[in-house]
Coordinates of C-alpha atoms in Angstrom, one line a residue:
Chain A
X214 CA 195.3 23.2 -2.1
X215 CA 195.2 27.0 -1.6
X216 CA 191.9 28.5 -2.6
X217 CA 194.3 30.9 -4.7
X218 CA 195.9 28.2 -6.4
X219 CA 195.2 26.4 -10.1
X220 CA 195.0 23.1 -8.3
X221 CA 192.2 24.4 -6.1
X222 CA 190.2 25.9 -9.3
X223 CA 190.7 22.5 -11.2
X224 CA 189.5 20.6 -8.3
X225 CA 186.4 23.4 -8.1
X226 CA 185.6 22.7 -11.6
X227 CA 185.6 19.1 -11.0
X228 CA 183.4 19.5 -8.3
X229 CA 181.0 21.9 -9.2
X230 CA 179.8 20.3 -12.7
X231 CA 178.6 17.3 -11.4
X232 CA 177.0 19.2 -8.3
X233 CA 175.0 21.0 -10.7
X234 CA 174.6 19.2 -13.9
X235 CA 174.3 15.5 -12.3
X236 CA 172.9 15.9 -9.1
X237 CA 169.3 17.3 -8.9
X238 CA 168.4 16.6 -5.5
X239 CA 169.2 18.0 -2.4
X240 CA 170.3 14.6 -1.0
X241 CA 172.6 13.7 -3.5
X242 CA 174.3 17.5 -3.8
X243 CA 174.9 17.3 -0.1
X244 CA 176.6 13.9 -0.4
X245 CA 178.7 15.0 -3.4
X246 CA 179.6 18.3 -1.3
X247 CA 180.6 15.9 1.5
X248 CA 182.6 13.8 -0.5
X249 CA 184.2 16.8 -2.3
X250 CA 185.0 18.3 1.3
X251 CA 186.4 15.6 2.8
X252 CA 188.6 15.0 0.0
X253 CA 189.9 18.6 -0.1
X254 CA 190.5 18.5 3.9
X255 CA 192.4 14.9 3.2
X256 CA 194.3 16.7 0.5
X257 CA 195.7 19.1 3.4
X258 CA 196.1 16.3 5.7
X259 CA 194.8 12.9 5.2
X260 CA 195.9 11.9 8.6
X261 CA 193.5 14.3 10.8
X262 CA 190.3 13.2 8.5
X263 CA 189.4 10.2 10.8
X264 CA 189.4 12.9 13.6
X265 CA 186.9 14.9 11.7
X266 CA 185.0 12.2 10.8
X267 CA 184.7 11.0 14.4
X268 CA 184.2 14.4 16.2
X269 CA 181.5 14.9 13.5
X270 CA 179.6 11.8 14.4
X271 CA 179.9 12.3 18.3
X272 CA 178.3 15.9 18.0
X273 CA 175.6 14.7 15.6
X274 CA 174.7 12.3 18.3
X275 CA 175.2 14.9 21.3
X276 CA 172.8 17.4 19.3
X277 CA 170.0 14.9 19.2
X278 CA 170.5 13.7 22.7
X279 CA 170.6 17.1 24.1
X280 CA 167.1 17.9 22.0
X281 CA 165.8 14.6 23.6
X282 CA 166.2 15.8 26.8
X283 CA 165.9 19.3 26.8
X284 CA 162.3 19.2 28.2
X285 CA 161.9 15.6 29.6
X286 CA 165.4 15.9 31.6
X287 CA 167.0 19.7 31.6
X288 CA 169.7 18.6 33.7
X289 CA 170.8 16.0 31.7
X290 CA 170.6 18.5 28.6
X291 CA 173.1 20.9 30.7
X292 CA 175.4 18.1 31.4
X293 CA 175.4 16.8 27.8
X294 CA 176.2 20.5 26.5
X295 CA 179.0 20.8 29.1
X296 CA 180.2 17.4 28.0
X297 CA 180.4 19.0 24.4
X298 CA 182.0 22.1 25.1
X299 CA 184.5 20.6 27.4
X300 CA 185.4 17.8 24.8
X301 CA 185.8 20.8 21.9
X302 CA 188.0 22.7 24.4
X303 CA 190.2 19.5 25.3
X304 CA 190.5 18.6 21.8
X305 CA 191.8 22.4 21.1
X306 CA 193.5 22.2 24.2
X307 CA 195.5 19.1 23.3
X308 CA 196.6 19.8 19.7
X309 CA 197.1 23.6 20.1
X310 CA 198.2 24.3 23.6
X311 CA 199.4 21.0 25.2
X312 CA 203.0 21.1 24.0
X313 CA 203.2 25.2 24.7
X314 CA 202.0 23.9 28.3
X315 CA 204.4 21.1 28.5
X316 CA 207.6 23.4 27.2
X317 CA 206.4 26.2 29.6
X318 CA 206.1 23.9 32.5
X319 CA 209.5 22.5 31.8
X320 CA 211.2 25.7 31.6
X321 CA 209.7 26.7 35.0
X322 CA 211.2 23.5 36.3
X323 CA 214.7 24.3 34.9
X324 CA 214.4 27.7 36.3
X325 CA 214.0 26.1 39.5
X326 CA 217.3 23.9 39.2
X327 CA 214.8 20.8 38.8
X328 CA 215.7 18.1 36.1
X329 CA 214.0 18.9 32.7
X330 CA 213.3 15.2 31.6
X331 CA 210.3 16.3 29.1
X332 CA 211.0 16.1 25.6
X333 CA 209.2 17.6 22.6
X334 CA 206.4 15.9 21.9
X335 CA 205.7 16.8 17.9
X336 CA 202.1 16.9 18.1
X337 CA 200.5 17.9 14.7
X338 CA 198.1 20.5 14.8
X339 CA 195.5 19.5 12.6
X340 CA 194.7 22.3 10.1
X341 CA 191.5 24.2 10.6
X342 CA 190.8 22.6 14.0
X343 CA 190.4 26.1 15.7
X344 CA 187.5 26.8 13.0
X345 CA 185.7 23.2 12.8
X346 CA 185.6 22.7 16.7
X347 CA 183.9 26.1 17.2
X348 CA 181.2 25.2 15.0
X349 CA 180.5 21.8 16.5
X350 CA 180.6 23.5 20.2
X351 CA 178.3 26.4 18.7
X352 CA 175.9 23.8 17.5
X353 CA 175.4 22.1 20.5
X354 CA 175.0 25.2 22.7
X355 CA 172.3 26.4 20.2
X356 CA 170.6 23.0 20.6
X357 CA 170.6 23.6 24.3
X358 CA 169.5 27.3 24.1
X359 CA 166.6 25.8 22.0
X360 CA 167.6 28.5 19.2
X361 CA 167.7 25.6 16.5
X362 CA 166.4 22.1 16.0
X363 CA 169.1 19.4 15.9
X364 CA 169.1 18.0 12.3
X365 CA 168.5 14.0 11.9
X366 CA 170.5 14.2 8.6
X367 CA 174.0 12.8 9.3
X368 CA 175.1 14.0 5.9
X369 CA 173.8 17.4 6.4
X370 CA 175.4 17.8 9.6
X371 CA 178.8 16.5 8.3
X372 CA 178.6 18.7 5.3
X373 CA 178.0 21.8 7.3
X374 CA 181.0 21.0 9.5
X375 CA 183.6 19.9 6.8
X376 CA 182.0 22.6 3.9
X377 CA 185.2 22.6 2.1
X378 CA 185.6 26.7 1.3
X379 CA 185.4 27.3 5.2
X380 CA 186.8 24.6 6.7
X381 CA 190.4 25.5 6.8
X382 CA 190.1 29.2 7.8
X383 CA 186.5 30.3 8.4
X384 CA 184.3 32.3 8.1
X385 CA 183.0 30.3 11.1
X386 CA 179.3 29.6 10.2
X387 CA 176.3 28.9 12.1
X388 CA 174.1 25.9 11.5
X389 CA 170.9 28.6 12.4
X390 CA 172.0 30.2 9.2
X391 CA 173.7 27.1 6.9
X392 CA 171.6 24.0 7.6
X393 CA 168.4 25.5 6.4
X394 CA 170.4 26.1 3.0
X395 CA 171.1 22.1 2.6
X396 CA 167.7 21.5 3.2
X397 CA 166.6 23.0 -0.5
X398 CA 168.0 22.3 -4.0
X399 CA 170.4 24.5 -5.3
X400 CA 170.2 25.5 -8.9
X401 CA 173.0 27.2 -11.1
X402 CA 171.9 30.9 -11.0
X403 CA 173.6 33.3 -12.9
X404 CA 173.1 36.2 -10.2
X405 CA 174.6 33.7 -7.7
X406 CA 177.8 32.7 -10.2
X407 CA 178.3 36.3 -11.0
X408 CA 178.4 37.5 -7.4
X409 CA 180.4 34.6 -6.3
X410 CA 183.3 35.0 -9.1
X411 CA 183.1 39.0 -8.2
X412 CA 183.9 38.0 -4.6
X413 CA 186.6 35.5 -5.7
X414 CA 188.1 38.4 -7.9
X415 CA 188.1 41.3 -5.1
X416 CA 189.4 38.9 -3.0
X417 CA 192.1 37.3 -5.1
X418 CA 193.0 41.1 -5.8
X419 CA 193.4 42.0 -1.9
X420 CA 195.7 39.0 -1.7
X421 CA 197.8 38.9 -4.5
X422 CA 198.2 42.7 -5.1
X423 CA 198.5 44.0 -1.7
X424 CA 198.9 41.0 1.2
X425 CA 201.5 39.0 -1.1
X426 CA 203.4 42.3 -2.4
X427 CA 203.9 43.7 1.0
X428 CA 204.7 40.3 2.7
X429 CA 208.4 40.1 1.8
X430 CA 209.0 43.7 2.6
X431 CA 207.7 43.3 6.3
X432 CA 209.1 39.9 6.8
X433 CA 212.6 41.2 5.9
X434 CA 212.0 44.5 8.6
X435 CA 210.6 42.5 11.4
X436 CA 212.6 39.5 11.1
X437 CA 215.6 41.6 11.3
X438 CA 214.3 44.5 13.6
X439 CA 217.4 44.9 15.1
X440 CA 219.0 46.3 12.0
X441 CA 216.2 48.9 11.3
X442 CA 215.8 52.6 12.4
X443 CA 212.5 54.1 13.6
X444 CA 211.4 55.5 10.2
X445 CA 211.5 51.9 8.5
X446 CA 209.6 50.4 11.5
X447 CA 206.8 53.2 11.6
X448 CA 206.1 52.5 7.9
X449 CA 206.2 49.0 8.5
X450 CA 203.7 48.7 11.3
X451 CA 200.8 50.0 9.2
X452 CA 201.7 48.3 6.3
X453 CA 201.6 45.1 8.4
X454 CA 198.0 45.8 9.5
X455 CA 197.4 46.5 6.1
X456 CA 198.8 42.9 4.9
X457 CA 197.0 41.3 7.8
X458 CA 193.7 42.7 6.6
X459 CA 194.1 41.8 3.1
X460 CA 195.5 38.7 3.5
X461 CA 192.5 37.4 5.8
X462 CA 189.5 39.8 4.3
X463 CA 191.1 38.3 0.5
X464 CA 190.8 34.5 1.8
X465 CA 187.3 35.3 3.5
X466 CA 186.2 37.0 0.2
X467 CA 187.1 34.2 -1.9
X468 CA 185.4 31.6 0.5
X469 CA 182.5 33.4 0.7
X470 CA 182.6 34.1 -3.2
X471 CA 183.2 29.8 -4.0
X472 CA 180.0 29.1 -1.4
X473 CA 178.0 31.7 -3.6
X474 CA 179.0 30.3 -6.8
X475 CA 177.5 26.9 -5.3
X476 CA 174.3 28.4 -4.0
X477 CA 175.0 28.8 -0.5
X478 CA 175.3 31.8 1.6
X479 CA 178.1 31.8 4.5
X480 CA 178.5 34.2 7.4
X481 CA 180.5 37.8 6.3
X482 CA 183.6 38.1 8.1
X483 CA 184.7 41.7 7.7
X484 CA 182.9 45.2 7.4
X485 CA 185.2 48.0 6.4
X486 CA 187.5 47.7 9.9
X487 CA 189.5 50.7 8.8
X488 CA 186.6 52.9 9.1
X489 CA 185.6 52.0 12.7
X490 CA 185.7 55.1 15.0
X491 CA 186.7 53.1 18.0
X492 CA 188.1 50.0 19.1
X493 CA 184.8 48.1 20.3
X494 CA 183.4 49.0 16.4
X495 CA 186.6 47.8 15.0
X496 CA 186.3 44.5 16.9
X497 CA 182.5 44.3 15.6
X498 CA 184.0 44.7 12.3
X499 CA 186.9 42.6 12.1
X500 CA 187.0 38.9 11.8
X501 CA 183.1 39.0 12.5
X502 CA 182.3 35.3 12.6
X503 CA 185.1 34.9 15.4
X504 CA 184.1 37.8 17.6
X505 CA 180.4 37.1 17.5
X506 CA 180.8 33.3 18.2
X507 CA 183.0 34.4 21.3
X508 CA 180.7 37.3 22.3
X509 CA 177.9 35.1 22.3
X510 CA 179.5 32.2 23.7
X511 CA 182.2 33.4 26.2
X512 CA 181.3 37.2 26.8
X513 CA 177.5 36.9 27.3
X514 CA 177.2 34.0 30.0
X515 CA 180.1 35.6 31.8
X516 CA 178.4 39.0 31.5
X517 CA 175.1 37.7 32.6
X518 CA 176.7 35.8 35.5
X519 CA 178.4 38.6 36.6
X520 CA 175.9 41.3 36.2
X521 CA 175.4 42.3 39.6
X522 CA 178.8 43.0 40.1
X523 CA 178.4 46.6 38.4
X524 CA 181.0 48.1 35.8
X525 CA 183.5 45.6 37.2
X526 CA 181.7 42.6 36.3
X527 CA 181.6 44.1 32.7
X528 CA 185.3 44.8 32.6
X529 CA 186.2 41.7 33.7
X530 CA 183.8 39.7 31.1
X531 CA 185.5 42.2 28.2
X532 CA 189.1 41.2 29.2
X533 CA 188.1 37.6 29.1
X534 CA 186.6 37.9 26.2
X535 CA 189.5 39.6 24.3
X536 CA 192.0 37.4 25.8
X537 CA 190.2 34.3 24.6
X538 CA 190.3 35.9 21.1
X539 CA 193.8 36.4 21.6
X540 CA 195.0 32.9 22.7
X541 CA 192.4 31.5 19.9
X542 CA 195.3 32.6 17.6
X543 CA 197.7 29.9 18.9
X544 CA 200.2 29.2 21.7
X545 CA 202.3 31.9 22.3
X546 CA 202.6 34.7 25.1
X547 CA 202.3 37.5 22.3
X548 CA 198.5 36.4 21.5
X549 CA 197.8 36.4 25.1
X550 CA 199.0 39.9 25.6
X551 CA 197.6 40.9 22.3
X552 CA 194.0 39.8 24.2
X553 CA 195.0 41.5 27.2
X554 CA 196.1 44.8 25.3
X555 CA 192.7 44.8 23.5
X556 CA 190.7 44.1 26.6
X557 CA 192.2 47.1 28.4
X558 CA 191.6 49.3 25.5
X559 CA 188.0 48.2 25.1
X560 CA 187.2 48.7 29.1
X561 CA 188.7 52.0 28.5
X562 CA 186.2 52.8 25.5
X563 CA 183.4 51.4 27.7
X564 CA 184.2 53.5 30.3
X565 CA 184.3 56.9 28.8
X566 CA 181.7 56.0 26.4
X567 CA 178.9 57.9 28.1
X568 CA 181.3 60.9 28.7
X569 CA 182.0 60.7 25.1
X570 CA 178.6 60.9 23.8
X571 CA 177.8 63.9 26.1
X572 CA 180.8 65.8 25.0
X573 CA 179.8 65.0 21.3
X574 CA 176.5 66.2 21.7
X575 CA 177.4 69.4 23.8
X576 CA 180.2 70.5 20.8
X577 CA 177.9 69.1 17.8
X578 CA 180.4 66.5 17.0
X579 CA 178.5 63.7 15.9
X580 CA 178.7 64.1 12.2
X581 CA 181.9 66.3 12.1
X582 CA 184.1 65.1 9.5
X583 CA 187.7 65.9 10.9
X584 CA 186.5 64.6 14.5
X585 CA 185.4 61.5 12.8
X586 CA 188.4 61.3 10.9
X587 CA 190.5 61.9 13.9
X588 CA 189.0 59.0 15.8
X589 CA 189.1 56.7 12.8
X590 CA 193.3 57.5 12.7
X591 CA 193.6 56.9 16.5
X592 CA 191.8 53.5 16.2
X593 CA 194.0 52.7 13.4
X594 CA 197.1 53.8 15.5
X595 CA 196.0 51.3 18.5
X596 CA 195.3 48.5 16.0
X597 CA 198.6 48.9 14.5
X598 CA 200.5 49.0 17.6
X599 CA 198.6 45.7 18.5
X600 CA 199.4 44.1 15.2
X601 CA 203.1 44.6 16.0
X602 CA 202.6 42.6 18.9
X603 CA 200.8 39.9 16.8
X604 CA 203.4 39.6 14.3
X605 CA 206.3 39.6 17.0
X606 CA 207.7 35.8 17.6
X607 CA 208.1 36.9 21.4
X608 CA 207.2 39.0 23.6
X609 CA 211.0 39.7 23.9
X610 CA 211.0 40.6 20.0
X611 CA 207.7 42.8 20.6
X612 CA 209.8 45.0 23.3
X613 CA 213.0 44.8 20.9
X614 CA 211.0 46.1 18.1
X615 CA 209.8 49.2 20.2
X616 CA 213.0 49.7 21.9
X617 CA 214.5 50.0 18.0
X618 CA 212.1 53.1 17.8
X619 CA 214.5 55.0 20.4
X620 CA 217.5 54.4 18.2
X621 CA 216.3 57.5 16.2
X622 CA 215.2 58.2 12.5
X623 CA 217.3 57.5 9.3
X624 CA 217.1 56.3 5.9
X625 CA 214.1 54.0 4.7
X626 CA 214.7 50.5 4.2
X627 CA 214.3 50.4 0.3
X628 CA 214.9 47.2 -0.6
X629 CA 212.3 45.5 -2.7
X630 CA 210.2 48.7 -1.9
X631 CA 209.9 49.6 -5.5
X632 CA 207.4 46.8 -5.8
X633 CA 205.4 48.3 -3.0
X634 CA 205.3 51.6 -4.4
X635 CA 204.2 50.4 -7.9
X636 CA 201.9 47.6 -7.2
X637 CA 200.6 47.3 -3.6
X638 CA 200.1 51.6 -2.9
X639 CA 197.7 51.7 -6.1
X640 CA 195.6 48.9 -4.9
X641 CA 195.6 49.9 -1.2
X642 CA 194.5 53.3 -2.3
X643 CA 191.4 51.5 -4.6
X644 CA 190.6 49.3 -1.5
X645 CA 190.6 52.4 0.8
X646 CA 188.4 54.2 -1.8
X647 CA 186.2 51.4 -2.2
X648 CA 185.7 51.1 1.3
X649 CA 185.4 55.0 2.3
X650 CA 182.7 54.8 -0.8
X651 CA 180.5 52.2 0.7
X652 CA 180.8 53.4 4.2
X653 CA 179.3 56.7 3.2
X654 CA 176.5 54.8 1.2
X655 CA 178.1 56.2 -2.2
X656 CA 178.2 53.8 -5.1
X657 CA 181.2 53.9 -7.1
X658 CA 179.8 51.3 -9.2
X659 CA 183.1 49.4 -10.1
X660 CA 182.0 45.7 -10.5
X661 CA 178.5 46.6 -10.1
X662 CA 177.8 49.4 -12.5
X663 CA 174.5 49.1 -14.4
X664 CA 175.8 49.6 -17.6
X665 CA 177.3 46.7 -18.8
X666 CA 179.9 47.9 -20.7
X667 CA 181.3 49.8 -17.3
X668 CA 181.0 46.7 -15.6
X669 CA 183.0 44.3 -18.0
X670 CA 185.8 47.3 -18.2
X671 CA 186.0 47.1 -14.2
X672 CA 186.4 43.3 -14.3
X673 CA 189.1 43.4 -17.0
X674 CA 191.2 46.2 -15.7
X675 CA 191.1 44.1 -12.2
X676 CA 192.1 40.9 -13.9
X677 CA 194.7 42.7 -16.0
X678 CA 196.2 44.3 -12.8
X679 CA 196.1 40.9 -11.0
X680 CA 198.1 39.5 -13.6
X681 CA 200.7 42.1 -14.2
X682 CA 201.2 43.6 -10.5
X683 CA 200.0 40.6 -8.4
X684 CA 202.3 37.5 -6.9
X685 CA 200.7 34.8 -8.3
X686 CA 202.8 32.0 -6.8
X687 CA 199.6 30.7 -4.7
X688 CA 201.2 31.8 -1.3
X689 CA 199.5 30.5 1.8
X690 CA 197.4 32.5 4.3
X691 CA 198.4 33.8 7.4
X692 CA 195.1 32.5 9.1
X693 CA 195.8 28.7 8.0
X694 CA 198.4 28.6 11.1
X695 CA 195.4 29.3 13.3
Chain B
X300 CA 150.6 43.2 34.7
X301 CA 149.3 44.1 31.2
X302 CA 151.7 43.9 28.2
X303 CA 151.1 47.5 27.5
X304 CA 152.0 48.8 30.9
X305 CA 155.1 46.6 30.5
X306 CA 156.2 48.3 27.5
X307 CA 155.7 51.9 28.6
X308 CA 158.0 51.1 31.7
X309 CA 160.4 49.2 29.1
X310 CA 160.4 52.4 26.9
X311 CA 161.5 54.5 29.9
X312 CA 164.6 52.1 31.1
X313 CA 165.8 51.6 27.3
X314 CA 165.9 55.5 26.9
X315 CA 167.5 56.2 30.1
X316 CA 170.1 53.1 29.7
X317 CA 170.8 53.9 26.1
X318 CA 171.0 57.6 26.6
X319 CA 168.1 58.2 24.1
X320 CA 165.3 60.8 24.0
X321 CA 162.7 58.5 23.2
X322 CA 162.2 54.6 22.6
X323 CA 159.3 52.8 21.0
X324 CA 159.5 49.2 21.5
X325 CA 157.3 46.5 20.0
X326 CA 157.2 42.7 20.1
X327 CA 159.9 42.5 17.2
X328 CA 162.3 45.0 17.6
X329 CA 166.0 43.6 18.2
X330 CA 169.3 44.9 18.8
X331 CA 169.9 45.5 15.2
X332 CA 167.0 48.1 15.2
X333 CA 168.5 50.4 18.1
X334 CA 172.1 51.5 17.3
X335 CA 173.1 52.0 20.9
X336 CA 172.2 48.5 21.8
X337 CA 175.1 46.6 21.6
X338 CA 176.3 43.5 23.8
X339 CA 177.7 45.7 26.3
X340 CA 174.9 47.8 26.7
X341 CA 172.8 44.7 26.6
X342 CA 173.5 43.7 30.1
X343 CA 173.0 47.1 31.6
X344 CA 169.5 46.9 30.2
X345 CA 168.7 43.3 32.1
X346 CA 170.0 44.6 35.0
X347 CA 167.7 47.9 35.1
X348 CA 165.1 45.9 33.6
X349 CA 165.3 43.3 36.7
X350 CA 165.7 46.1 39.3
X351 CA 162.4 48.0 37.8
X352 CA 160.1 44.7 38.0
X353 CA 161.7 43.3 41.0
X354 CA 162.4 39.8 39.4
X355 CA 165.3 37.4 38.6
X356 CA 165.8 36.0 34.9
X357 CA 167.9 32.9 34.8
X358 CA 171.0 32.6 32.6
X359 CA 169.5 30.5 30.2
X360 CA 166.5 32.6 29.6
X361 CA 168.3 35.6 28.9
X362 CA 170.2 33.9 26.2
X363 CA 167.3 32.4 24.6
X364 CA 165.8 35.9 24.0
X365 CA 165.1 36.6 20.6
X366 CA 163.2 40.2 20.7
X367 CA 161.6 42.3 23.1
X368 CA 158.7 40.2 23.0
X369 CA 160.6 37.6 24.3
X370 CA 161.9 39.4 26.8
X371 CA 158.2 40.8 27.9
X372 CA 157.1 36.9 27.8
X373 CA 159.7 36.3 30.6
X374 CA 158.4 39.3 32.8
X375 CA 154.8 38.0 32.4
X376 CA 155.8 34.6 33.4
X377 CA 157.3 35.9 36.7

C-alpha cells in the first residue's frame, strides 16, 4: 500500500474520520493510531508484524530500566544501553547484511579452492527495518543521556515506533519531538489539514511528474550502459540524481503532509540540497533525519573519543560516519564505496575550510553570486558522480559505466525521451525555481499566496499537471528497499 | 571561578576556533545561533576549552550539553 496509491488514501480516509470524529481523548486517539499503524504495516508484510511488536515491547522495557538505573546504578544503565544498541545493530545485521556476508565468505572460500557448501539463506528483509530500529536505538540512547524521560505509556511508545506515515521510509523521528505530541488531544484544524494536503500535493508532483517520468529512461540507460555513448551517460547521470531526490523528497513530503493532517509534526528530511555550496552543507540538507541521527550517535561519540588525535581523529570519525551512512542503504560494496567516496570528499572540505574562508575574505567573495553558483555546480557534480556509484548494481558496473565515457560522444539515446522533455523538464524547472526562491527568501507565493484566488489557481494547475503529465500507476519508492 | 570570567574566556576561545571577529555567548546560546558552529567545529571547541581550563570532560557529559550554559556548569563542577 504505497502512499501514492488509491488504496492508501481509502485506508487513510477510513482511519482519519473516526480519529477526529469518534475519539476525543488522547488515549483513544493513540490506540486507534496504533491499530491503524499495525494494519498498515501488516498489509505491507504481515509475517514481520510479530517482530515489530516484540522489539517494541523489549525497547519499551529497556527505556524504563535504563532510566531507573541512570542515578542508582550508572554502570548497569550503561550496560543496558549497550544491550539496546547491540541488539538493534544485531537485528539489522541479521536481516540486512548476514546473507551478503555469508555469500562473500563462500566466494572467498571458493577462491582459495575450498569447498563451497553454503546455500543461499533467503532471509526476508522486513520492510522499514532500517527506519524503526534506528528509532528504537535512538530512544534508549537519549534516555541514557537523560535528554528525554522514558514514557510509561506503552501505547504511546508503540505508536511512536510504528507510526504508519513514516515506518516504511522515514523520516526517522526523535522521541524528544514526537512523544510530547501524543500527550495531547489532536483536533482537526483547518490550518493543519490545508498545510498537510499542500505538502502531499507537492510531494506527489515531485514523485509522479519528475521521478517516475525520469525512471524508465535512466533505467534503460544504466541497465544497458554497455550500449550507450558518453553523451547519453552524461545526461543520464545528473538526471538520476534529480530522480533520486524527487523520489525520496516526494515521499518525505507526502509522509510529513499525512502526519500534519493528523495534527502531528514529524522531522523534516530535505532542505534544498541542490542549493548547497559544498559537500558538508549538502549532507546537512540531504536525508537530514538519517544524517543527524548518525551524526549524533556515531560521529559525535567517535569524534569525542578521538578528540586528542587532532585533525586525524576528525578525519577518521568523518570517514566512519559516511561509511555507516553508505552501508545503511544495503548490503552491497557499491554502498560501502559510496560512503568512502563521500567521506574522503568531506575530509578534503574540512581540511581546506579555513583556507577557503581566508581566500573568500581576501577577495570579498562571500556574497559573490558567480562564485557561489560555481561552488554549487561543483557540489552538484560531486554528488552526480556519487549517485552513479549509488545507482550501479555492482562496483564492476560502476567502473564499466565510467569506462564507457572514454568511448566518445555520439547521438543522445532518445527512446522515451520525449515524455522527459514534455513532462519532466517543465516540472524540474518549477522545482528549481521554487527552491531558488526559497533559498533567497523570496516568496513566489504559489500555493501559499495571500490572495485566495491565486492560491486556488496554483493548486488547481498543479493538480491538472499531475493528472495530465504524471505517471499515475502508483510506482514504489526507491528508499523502500532500504 | 566566577561565571563571568568563564564567559570572557569562552568568548575568546569561540572567536579564535570559529574564526570570528567577536562572539557574545550566553547561557542559552546553542549551535543554531552561530553559523560556523557545526558538528565538525564542535570538537575543536571542546578540545580548546579543555586545554584553556586545564580540565577533562567525560564523553557522556559532552553529549548531555544542550547549550553553552550546560558547558559552563560542567566547567564550574570541575
